GROMACS .gro file of C-alpha atoms in nm:
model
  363
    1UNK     CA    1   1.863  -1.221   1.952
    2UNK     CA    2   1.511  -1.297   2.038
    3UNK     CA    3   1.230  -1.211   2.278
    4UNK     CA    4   1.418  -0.918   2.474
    5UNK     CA    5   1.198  -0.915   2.835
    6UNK     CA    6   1.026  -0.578   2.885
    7UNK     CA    7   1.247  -0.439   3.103
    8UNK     CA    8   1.513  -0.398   2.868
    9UNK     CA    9   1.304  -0.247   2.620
   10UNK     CA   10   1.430   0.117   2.527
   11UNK     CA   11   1.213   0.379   2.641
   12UNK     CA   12   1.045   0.557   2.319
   13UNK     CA   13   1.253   0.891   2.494
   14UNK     CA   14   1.520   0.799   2.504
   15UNK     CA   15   1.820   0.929   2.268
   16UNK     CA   16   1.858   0.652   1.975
   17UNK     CA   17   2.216   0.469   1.955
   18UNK     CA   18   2.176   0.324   1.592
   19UNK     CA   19   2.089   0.484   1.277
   20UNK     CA   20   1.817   0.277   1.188
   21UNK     CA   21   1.545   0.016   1.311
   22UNK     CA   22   1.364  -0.173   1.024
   23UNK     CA   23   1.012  -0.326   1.137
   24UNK     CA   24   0.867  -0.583   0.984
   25UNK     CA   25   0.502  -0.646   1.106
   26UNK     CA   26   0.426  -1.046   0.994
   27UNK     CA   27   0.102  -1.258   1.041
   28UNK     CA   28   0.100  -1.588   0.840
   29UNK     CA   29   0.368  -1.469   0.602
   30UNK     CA   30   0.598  -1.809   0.549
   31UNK     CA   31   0.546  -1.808   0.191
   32UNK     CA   32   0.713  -1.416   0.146
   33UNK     CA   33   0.901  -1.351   0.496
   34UNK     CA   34   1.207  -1.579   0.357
   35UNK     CA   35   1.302  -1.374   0.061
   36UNK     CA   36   1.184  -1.083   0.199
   37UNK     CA   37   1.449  -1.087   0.483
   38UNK     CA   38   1.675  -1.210   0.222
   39UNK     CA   39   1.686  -0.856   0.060
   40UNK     CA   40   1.672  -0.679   0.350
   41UNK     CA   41   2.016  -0.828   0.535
   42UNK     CA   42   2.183  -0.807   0.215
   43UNK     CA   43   2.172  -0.435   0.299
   44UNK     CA   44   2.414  -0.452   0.556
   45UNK     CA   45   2.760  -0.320   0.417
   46UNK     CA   46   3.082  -0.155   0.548
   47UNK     CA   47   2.935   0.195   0.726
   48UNK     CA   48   2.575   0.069   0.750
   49UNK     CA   49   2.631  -0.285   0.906
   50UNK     CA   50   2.349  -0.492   1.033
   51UNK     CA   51   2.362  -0.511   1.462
   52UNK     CA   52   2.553  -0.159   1.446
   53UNK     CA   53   2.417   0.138   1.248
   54UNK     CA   54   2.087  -0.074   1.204
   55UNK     CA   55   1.897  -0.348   1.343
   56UNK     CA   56   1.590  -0.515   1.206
   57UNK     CA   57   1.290  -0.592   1.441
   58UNK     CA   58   1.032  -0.908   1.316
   59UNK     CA   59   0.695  -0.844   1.540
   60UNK     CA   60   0.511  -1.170   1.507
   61UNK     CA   61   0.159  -1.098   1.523
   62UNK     CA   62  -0.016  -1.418   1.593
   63UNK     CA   63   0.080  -1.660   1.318
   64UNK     CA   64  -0.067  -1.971   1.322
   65UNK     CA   65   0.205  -2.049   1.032
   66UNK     CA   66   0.627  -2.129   1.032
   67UNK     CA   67   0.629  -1.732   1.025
   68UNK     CA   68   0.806  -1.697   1.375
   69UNK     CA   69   1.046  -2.009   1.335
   70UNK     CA   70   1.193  -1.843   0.981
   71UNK     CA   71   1.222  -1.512   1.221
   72UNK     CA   72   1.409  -1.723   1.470
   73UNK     CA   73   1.618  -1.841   1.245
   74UNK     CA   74   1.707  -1.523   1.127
   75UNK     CA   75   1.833  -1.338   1.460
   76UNK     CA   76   2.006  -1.703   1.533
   77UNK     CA   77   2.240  -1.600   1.249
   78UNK     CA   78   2.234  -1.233   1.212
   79UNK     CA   79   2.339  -1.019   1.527
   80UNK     CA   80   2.141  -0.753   1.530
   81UNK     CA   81   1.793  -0.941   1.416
   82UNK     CA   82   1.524  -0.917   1.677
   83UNK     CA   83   1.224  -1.092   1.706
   84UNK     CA   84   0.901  -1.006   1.934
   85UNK     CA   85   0.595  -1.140   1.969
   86UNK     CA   86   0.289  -0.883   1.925
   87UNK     CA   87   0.044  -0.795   2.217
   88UNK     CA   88  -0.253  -0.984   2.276
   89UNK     CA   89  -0.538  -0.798   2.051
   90UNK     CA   90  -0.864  -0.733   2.114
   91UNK     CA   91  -1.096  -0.672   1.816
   92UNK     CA   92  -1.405  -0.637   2.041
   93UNK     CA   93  -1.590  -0.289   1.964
   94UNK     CA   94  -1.399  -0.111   2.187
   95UNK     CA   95  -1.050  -0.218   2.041
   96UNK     CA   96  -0.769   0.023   2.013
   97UNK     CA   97  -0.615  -0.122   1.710
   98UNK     CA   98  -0.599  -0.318   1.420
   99UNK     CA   99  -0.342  -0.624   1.403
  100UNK     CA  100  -0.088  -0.415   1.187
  101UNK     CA  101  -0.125  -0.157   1.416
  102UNK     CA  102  -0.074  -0.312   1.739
  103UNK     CA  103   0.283  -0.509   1.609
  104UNK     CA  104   0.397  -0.178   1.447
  105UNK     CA  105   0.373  -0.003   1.780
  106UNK     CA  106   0.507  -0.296   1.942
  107UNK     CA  107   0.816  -0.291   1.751
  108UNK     CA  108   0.823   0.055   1.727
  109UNK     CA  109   0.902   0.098   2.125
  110UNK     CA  110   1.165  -0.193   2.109
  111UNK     CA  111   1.306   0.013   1.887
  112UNK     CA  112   1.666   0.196   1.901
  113UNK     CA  113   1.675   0.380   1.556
  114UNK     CA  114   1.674   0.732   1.495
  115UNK     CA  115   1.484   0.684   1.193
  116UNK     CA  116   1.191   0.423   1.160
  117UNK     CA  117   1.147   0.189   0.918
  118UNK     CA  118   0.805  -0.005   0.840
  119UNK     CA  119   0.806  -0.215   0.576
  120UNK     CA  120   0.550  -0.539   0.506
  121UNK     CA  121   0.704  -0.914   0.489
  122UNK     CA  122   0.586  -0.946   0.106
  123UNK     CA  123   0.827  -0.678   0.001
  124UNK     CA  124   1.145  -0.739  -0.179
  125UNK     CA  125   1.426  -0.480  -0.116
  126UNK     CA  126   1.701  -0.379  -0.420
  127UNK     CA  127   2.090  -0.340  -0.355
  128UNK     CA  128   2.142  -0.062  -0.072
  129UNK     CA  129   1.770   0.042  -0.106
  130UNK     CA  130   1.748   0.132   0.266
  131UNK     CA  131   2.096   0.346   0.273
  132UNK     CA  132   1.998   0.539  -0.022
  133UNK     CA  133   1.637   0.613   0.137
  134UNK     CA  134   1.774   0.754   0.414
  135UNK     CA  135   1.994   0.993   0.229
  136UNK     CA  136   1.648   1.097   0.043
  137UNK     CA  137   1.488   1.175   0.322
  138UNK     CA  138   1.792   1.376   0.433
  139UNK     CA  139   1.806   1.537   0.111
  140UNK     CA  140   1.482   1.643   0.066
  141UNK     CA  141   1.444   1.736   0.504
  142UNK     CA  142   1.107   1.493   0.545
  143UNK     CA  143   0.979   1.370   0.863
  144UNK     CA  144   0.835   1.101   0.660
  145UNK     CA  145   0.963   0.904   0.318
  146UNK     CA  146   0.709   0.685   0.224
  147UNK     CA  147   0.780   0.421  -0.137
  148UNK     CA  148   0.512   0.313  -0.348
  149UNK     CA  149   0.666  -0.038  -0.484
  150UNK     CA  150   0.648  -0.201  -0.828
  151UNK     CA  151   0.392  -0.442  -0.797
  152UNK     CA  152   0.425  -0.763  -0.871
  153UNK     CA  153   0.133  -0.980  -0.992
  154UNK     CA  154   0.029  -1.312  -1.128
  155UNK     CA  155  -0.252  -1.396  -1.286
  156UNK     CA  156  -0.517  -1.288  -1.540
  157UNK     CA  157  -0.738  -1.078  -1.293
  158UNK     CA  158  -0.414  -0.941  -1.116
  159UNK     CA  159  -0.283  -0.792  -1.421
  160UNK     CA  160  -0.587  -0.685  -1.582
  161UNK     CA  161  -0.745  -0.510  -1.231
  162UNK     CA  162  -0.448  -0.389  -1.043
  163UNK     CA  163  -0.373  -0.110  -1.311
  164UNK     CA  164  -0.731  -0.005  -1.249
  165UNK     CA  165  -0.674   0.014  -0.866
  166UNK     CA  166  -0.329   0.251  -0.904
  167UNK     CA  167  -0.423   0.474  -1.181
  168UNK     CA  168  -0.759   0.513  -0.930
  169UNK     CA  169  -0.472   0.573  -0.614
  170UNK     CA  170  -0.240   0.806  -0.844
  171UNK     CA  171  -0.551   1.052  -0.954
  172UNK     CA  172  -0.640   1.060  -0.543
  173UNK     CA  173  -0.279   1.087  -0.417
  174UNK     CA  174  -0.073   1.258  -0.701
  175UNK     CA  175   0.262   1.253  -0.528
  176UNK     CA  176   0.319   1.611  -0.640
  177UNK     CA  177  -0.002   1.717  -0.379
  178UNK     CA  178   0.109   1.507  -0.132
  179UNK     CA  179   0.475   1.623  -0.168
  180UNK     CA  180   0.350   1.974  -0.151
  181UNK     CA  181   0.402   2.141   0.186
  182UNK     CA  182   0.148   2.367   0.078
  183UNK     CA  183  -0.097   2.122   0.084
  184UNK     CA  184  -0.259   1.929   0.348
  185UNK     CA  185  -0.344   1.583   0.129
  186UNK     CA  186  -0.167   1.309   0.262
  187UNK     CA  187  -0.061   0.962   0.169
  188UNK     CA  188   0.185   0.704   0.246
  189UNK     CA  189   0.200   0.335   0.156
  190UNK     CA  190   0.243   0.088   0.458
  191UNK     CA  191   0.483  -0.153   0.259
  192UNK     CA  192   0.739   0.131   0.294
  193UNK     CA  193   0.754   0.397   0.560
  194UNK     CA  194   1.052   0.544   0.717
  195UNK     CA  195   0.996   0.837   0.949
  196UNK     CA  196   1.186   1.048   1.185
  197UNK     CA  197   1.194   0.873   1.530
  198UNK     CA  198   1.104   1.179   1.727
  199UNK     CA  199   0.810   1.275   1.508
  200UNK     CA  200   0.681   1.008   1.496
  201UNK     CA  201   0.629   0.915   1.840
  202UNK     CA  202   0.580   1.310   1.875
  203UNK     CA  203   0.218   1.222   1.701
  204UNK     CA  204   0.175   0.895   1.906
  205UNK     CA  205   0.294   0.700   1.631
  206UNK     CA  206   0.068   0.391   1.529
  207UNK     CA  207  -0.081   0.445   1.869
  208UNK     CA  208  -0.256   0.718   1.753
  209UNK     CA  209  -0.392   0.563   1.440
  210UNK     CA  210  -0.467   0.223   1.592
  211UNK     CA  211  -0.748   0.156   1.480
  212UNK     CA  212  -0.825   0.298   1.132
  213UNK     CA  213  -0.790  -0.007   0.844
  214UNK     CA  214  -0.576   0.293   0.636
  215UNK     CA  215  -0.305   0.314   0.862
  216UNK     CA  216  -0.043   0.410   0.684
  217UNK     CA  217  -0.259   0.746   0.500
  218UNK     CA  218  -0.364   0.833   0.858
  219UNK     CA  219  -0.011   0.821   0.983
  220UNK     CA  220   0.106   1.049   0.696
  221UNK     CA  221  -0.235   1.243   0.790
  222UNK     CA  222  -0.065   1.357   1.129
  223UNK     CA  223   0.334   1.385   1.048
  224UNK     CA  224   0.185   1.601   0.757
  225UNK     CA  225   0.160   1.901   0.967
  226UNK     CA  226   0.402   2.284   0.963
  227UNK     CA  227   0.671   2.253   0.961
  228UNK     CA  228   0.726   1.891   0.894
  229UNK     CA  229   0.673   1.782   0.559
  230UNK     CA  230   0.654   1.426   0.412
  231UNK     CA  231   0.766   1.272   0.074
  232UNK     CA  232   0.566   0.972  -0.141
  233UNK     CA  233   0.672   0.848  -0.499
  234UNK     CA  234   0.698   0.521  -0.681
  235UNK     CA  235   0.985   0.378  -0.625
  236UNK     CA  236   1.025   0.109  -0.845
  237UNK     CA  237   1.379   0.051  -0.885
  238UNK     CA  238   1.362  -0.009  -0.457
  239UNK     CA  239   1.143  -0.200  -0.372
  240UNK     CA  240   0.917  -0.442  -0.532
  241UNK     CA  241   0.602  -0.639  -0.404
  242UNK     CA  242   0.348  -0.922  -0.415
  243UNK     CA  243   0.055  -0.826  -0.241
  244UNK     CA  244  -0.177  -1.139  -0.330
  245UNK     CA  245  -0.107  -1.473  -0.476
  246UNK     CA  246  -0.451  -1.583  -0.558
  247UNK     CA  247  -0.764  -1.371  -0.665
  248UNK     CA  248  -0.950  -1.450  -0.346
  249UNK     CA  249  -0.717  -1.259  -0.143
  250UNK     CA  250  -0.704  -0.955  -0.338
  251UNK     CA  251  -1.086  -0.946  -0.374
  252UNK     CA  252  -1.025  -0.957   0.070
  253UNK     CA  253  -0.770  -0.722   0.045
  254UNK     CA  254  -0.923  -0.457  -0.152
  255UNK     CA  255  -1.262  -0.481  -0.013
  256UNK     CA  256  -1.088  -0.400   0.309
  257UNK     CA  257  -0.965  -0.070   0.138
  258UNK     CA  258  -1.117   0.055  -0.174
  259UNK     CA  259  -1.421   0.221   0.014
  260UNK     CA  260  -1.129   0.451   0.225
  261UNK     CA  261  -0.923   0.455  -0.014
  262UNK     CA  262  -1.100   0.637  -0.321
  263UNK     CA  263  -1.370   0.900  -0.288
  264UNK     CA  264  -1.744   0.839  -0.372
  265UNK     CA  265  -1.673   0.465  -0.448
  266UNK     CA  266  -2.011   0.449  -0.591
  267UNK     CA  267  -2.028   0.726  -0.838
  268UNK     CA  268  -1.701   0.553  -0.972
  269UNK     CA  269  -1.849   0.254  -1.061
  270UNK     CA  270  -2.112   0.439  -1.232
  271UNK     CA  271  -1.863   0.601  -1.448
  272UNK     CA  272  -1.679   0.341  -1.471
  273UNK     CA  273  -1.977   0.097  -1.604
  274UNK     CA  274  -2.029   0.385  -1.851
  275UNK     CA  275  -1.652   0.331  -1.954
  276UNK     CA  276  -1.754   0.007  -2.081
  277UNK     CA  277  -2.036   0.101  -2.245
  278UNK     CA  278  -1.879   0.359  -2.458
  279UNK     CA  279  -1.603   0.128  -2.533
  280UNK     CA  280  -1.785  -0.146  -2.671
  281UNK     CA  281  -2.086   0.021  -2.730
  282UNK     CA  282  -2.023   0.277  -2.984
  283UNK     CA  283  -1.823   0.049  -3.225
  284UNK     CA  284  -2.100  -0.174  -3.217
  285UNK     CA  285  -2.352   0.129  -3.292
  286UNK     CA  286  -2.134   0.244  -3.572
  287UNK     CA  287  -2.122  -0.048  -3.729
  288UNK     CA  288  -2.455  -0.222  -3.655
  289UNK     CA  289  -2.686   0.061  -3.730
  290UNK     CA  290  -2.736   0.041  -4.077
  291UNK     CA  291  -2.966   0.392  -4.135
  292UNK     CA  292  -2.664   0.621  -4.035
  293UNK     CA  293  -2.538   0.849  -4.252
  294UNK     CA  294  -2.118   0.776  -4.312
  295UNK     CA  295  -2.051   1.177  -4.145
  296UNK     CA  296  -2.247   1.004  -3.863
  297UNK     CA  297  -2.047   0.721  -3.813
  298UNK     CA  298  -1.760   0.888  -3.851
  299UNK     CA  299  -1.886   1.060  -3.501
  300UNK     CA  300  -1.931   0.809  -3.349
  301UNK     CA  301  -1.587   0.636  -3.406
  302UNK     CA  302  -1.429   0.977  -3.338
  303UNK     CA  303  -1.622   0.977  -2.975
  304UNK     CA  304  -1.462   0.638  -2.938
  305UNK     CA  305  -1.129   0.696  -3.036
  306UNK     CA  306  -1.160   0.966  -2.735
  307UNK     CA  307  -1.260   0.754  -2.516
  308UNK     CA  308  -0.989   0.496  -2.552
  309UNK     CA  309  -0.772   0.802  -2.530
  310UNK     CA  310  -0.891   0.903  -2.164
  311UNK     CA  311  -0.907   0.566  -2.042
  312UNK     CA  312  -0.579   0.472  -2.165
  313UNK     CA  313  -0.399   0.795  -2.063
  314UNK     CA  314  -0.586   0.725  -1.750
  315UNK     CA  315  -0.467   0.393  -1.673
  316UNK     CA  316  -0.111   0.495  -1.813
  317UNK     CA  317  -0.087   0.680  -1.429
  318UNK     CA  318  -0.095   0.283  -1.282
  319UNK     CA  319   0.307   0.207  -1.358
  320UNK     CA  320   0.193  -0.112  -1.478
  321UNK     CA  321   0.357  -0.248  -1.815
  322UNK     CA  322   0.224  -0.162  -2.172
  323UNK     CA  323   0.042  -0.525  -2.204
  324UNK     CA  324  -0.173  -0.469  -1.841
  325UNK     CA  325  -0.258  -0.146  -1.939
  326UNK     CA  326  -0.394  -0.257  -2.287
  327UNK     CA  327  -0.591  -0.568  -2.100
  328UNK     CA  328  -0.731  -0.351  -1.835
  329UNK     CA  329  -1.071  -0.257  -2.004
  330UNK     CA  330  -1.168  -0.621  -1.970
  331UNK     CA  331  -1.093  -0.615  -1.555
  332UNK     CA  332  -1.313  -0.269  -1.515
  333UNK     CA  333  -1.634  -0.531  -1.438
  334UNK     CA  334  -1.408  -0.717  -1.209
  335UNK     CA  335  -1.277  -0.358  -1.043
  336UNK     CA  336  -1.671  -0.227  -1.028
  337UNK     CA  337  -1.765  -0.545  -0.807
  338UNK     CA  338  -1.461  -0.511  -0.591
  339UNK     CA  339  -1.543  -0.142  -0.543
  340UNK     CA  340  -1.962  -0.199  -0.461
  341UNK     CA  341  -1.861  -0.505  -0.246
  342UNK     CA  342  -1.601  -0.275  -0.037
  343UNK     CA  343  -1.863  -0.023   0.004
  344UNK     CA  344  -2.139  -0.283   0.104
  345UNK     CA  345  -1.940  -0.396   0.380
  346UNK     CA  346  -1.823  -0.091   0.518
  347UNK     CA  347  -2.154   0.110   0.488
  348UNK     CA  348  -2.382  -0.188   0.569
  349UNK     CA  349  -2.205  -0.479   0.714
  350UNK     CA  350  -1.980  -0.247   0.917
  351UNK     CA  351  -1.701  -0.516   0.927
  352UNK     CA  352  -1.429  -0.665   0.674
  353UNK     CA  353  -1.243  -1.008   0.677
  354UNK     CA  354  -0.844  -0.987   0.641
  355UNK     CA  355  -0.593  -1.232   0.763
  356UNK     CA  356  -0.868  -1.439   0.943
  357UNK     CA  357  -0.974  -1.139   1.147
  358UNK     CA  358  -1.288  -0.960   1.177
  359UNK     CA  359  -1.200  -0.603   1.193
  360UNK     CA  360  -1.496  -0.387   1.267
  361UNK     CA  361  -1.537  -0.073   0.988
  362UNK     CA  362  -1.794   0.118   1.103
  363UNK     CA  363  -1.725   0.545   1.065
   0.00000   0.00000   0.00000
């Protein structure tokens, strides 16, 4: 099925007749929409099959790529397999929303689930991930069940930075916070969000949130509120994703977030360029500087045997294998530049690059 005319469009009100709608917001994504629709109508099974407990909604949002075609192929051969074409954006100054933003809330009014489920075209779903997710959100009674995935990276600056980046996110978000009805911290991760239908067009959905870059932590921001509660873990044995193929695009990608994302960007770096100055430095001191006494050097190596200690334990949060953690001192000059360059063009040139779009980032 593709293109249904706006007329036949379900009203956001009305009661759901299926289960489940998964949305899939795409722009320029031939190279990971294939395999990532692969995974995700392999789901279908006896009891949760594809075009009658669940459909799947592809929003093209402008691709200038094959994107739409491999979505047209799709619905040709699945019933049940939609495929829309985002409304026209504006990114002038007065703008109401980002490009994810705008094909999210497109597909989320198409949609005819009772539960919502976002999820980004470079993810790769396991074996009856999507059934078992929405007997965890049952289980635990969330509004909201949001998956950080195992990350998948290529690369020498991918795996040496990314574990920077996520032990950063897992110190700012610990999922036991965010889980913590208690609490009002927040967080979600856009390449996997399913949420109640009626709260979350109860909040305006991605309406609401249109246009803030962090999305998917504002959405969170306003399900997150008594008596609804959310749920956010890693989730690595459902889902799994590549976020960048080539350094270039995740220097764009995290510039885009890393300012929002982690608090006081610039007193990290500072910390973290004194990270690499105790690391190498002391060594160097103990060894080098030839009028210390041997209780003095013994200091000093004990000072930097604690330091590799609290950056390793640190880093240890990220989820990423034993070999990225152990490489990850060498990407914290790499992760410093990213983080100053984020914050330079969101405090100064009030505007970031992503996807070939100029989204303006001024407060």
């Amino acid at each position: 099925m593709s293109d249904p005319s706006p007329e036949h469009l379900p009203n956001s009100a009305e009661t759901p007749d299926l289960e489940l709608s998964v949305i899939i917001p795409a722009r320029n994504e031939q190279r990971s929409l294939p395999a990532c629709l692969a995974s995700i109508l392999s789901q279908s099974e006896p009891g949760f099959l594809l075009g009658q407990q669940w459909e799947l909604i592809i929003v093209d949002d402008d691709s200038t790529d094959d994107t739409r075609s491999i979505a047209t192929e799709a619905a040709a051969a699945h019933s049940g397999v939609i495929v829309l074409d985002a409304p026209k954006l504006d990114l002038g100054p007065n703008a109401g929303f980002t490009g994810k933003t705008n094909a999210c809330w497109a597909g989320a009014q198409a949609a005819r689930g009772k539960y919502l489920l976002f999820t980004d075209a470079d993810t790769i779903h396991e074996t009856n991930d999507i059934s078992r997710s929405l007997r965890e959100a049952d289980r635990h009674k969330v509004a909201l069940l949001s998956y950080s995935p195992r990350q998948i990276v290529t690369g020498f600056w991918q795996h040496a930075v990314m574990p920077l980046i996520f032990s950063e996110l897992a110190s700012v978000y610990p999922s036991k916070q965010v889980n913590d009805p208690a609490r009002r911290l927040a967080a979600a991760n856009g390449q996997f969000i399913l949420v109640e239908r009626e709260a979350y067009f109860s909040v305006g959905g991605h309406r609401a949130v249109g246009d803030r870059i962090l999305e998917d932590v504002a959405l969170a921001e306003n399900i997150k509120r008594p008596p609804r509660t959310i749920r956010f873990r890693y989730a690595p044995e459902a889902v799994s994703t590549r976020m960048y193929r080539t350094t270039s695009e995740m220097v764009e990608g995290w510039t885009k977030n890393l300012a929002l994302l982690l608090p006081k960007p610039v007193a990290l770096a500072f910390w973290r360029v004194l990270d690499i100055v105790l690391f190498f430095g002391l060594p160097i001191a103990a060894s080098g500087l030839y009028w210390l006494q041997p209780w003095q050097r013994s200091v000093i190596l004990l000072i930097w045997v604690r330091t590799l200690w609290r950056f390793y334990s640190r880093v240890a949060r990220s989820n990423f294998p034993p070999i990225d953690v152990a490489i990850s001192i060498l990407g914290v000059p790499f992760f410093i530049y990213m983080l100053l360059r984020s914050v330079h063009h969101h405090r100064f040139k009030k505007s970031v690059i992503w996807k070939g779009r100029n989204y303006n980032a001024a407060p």
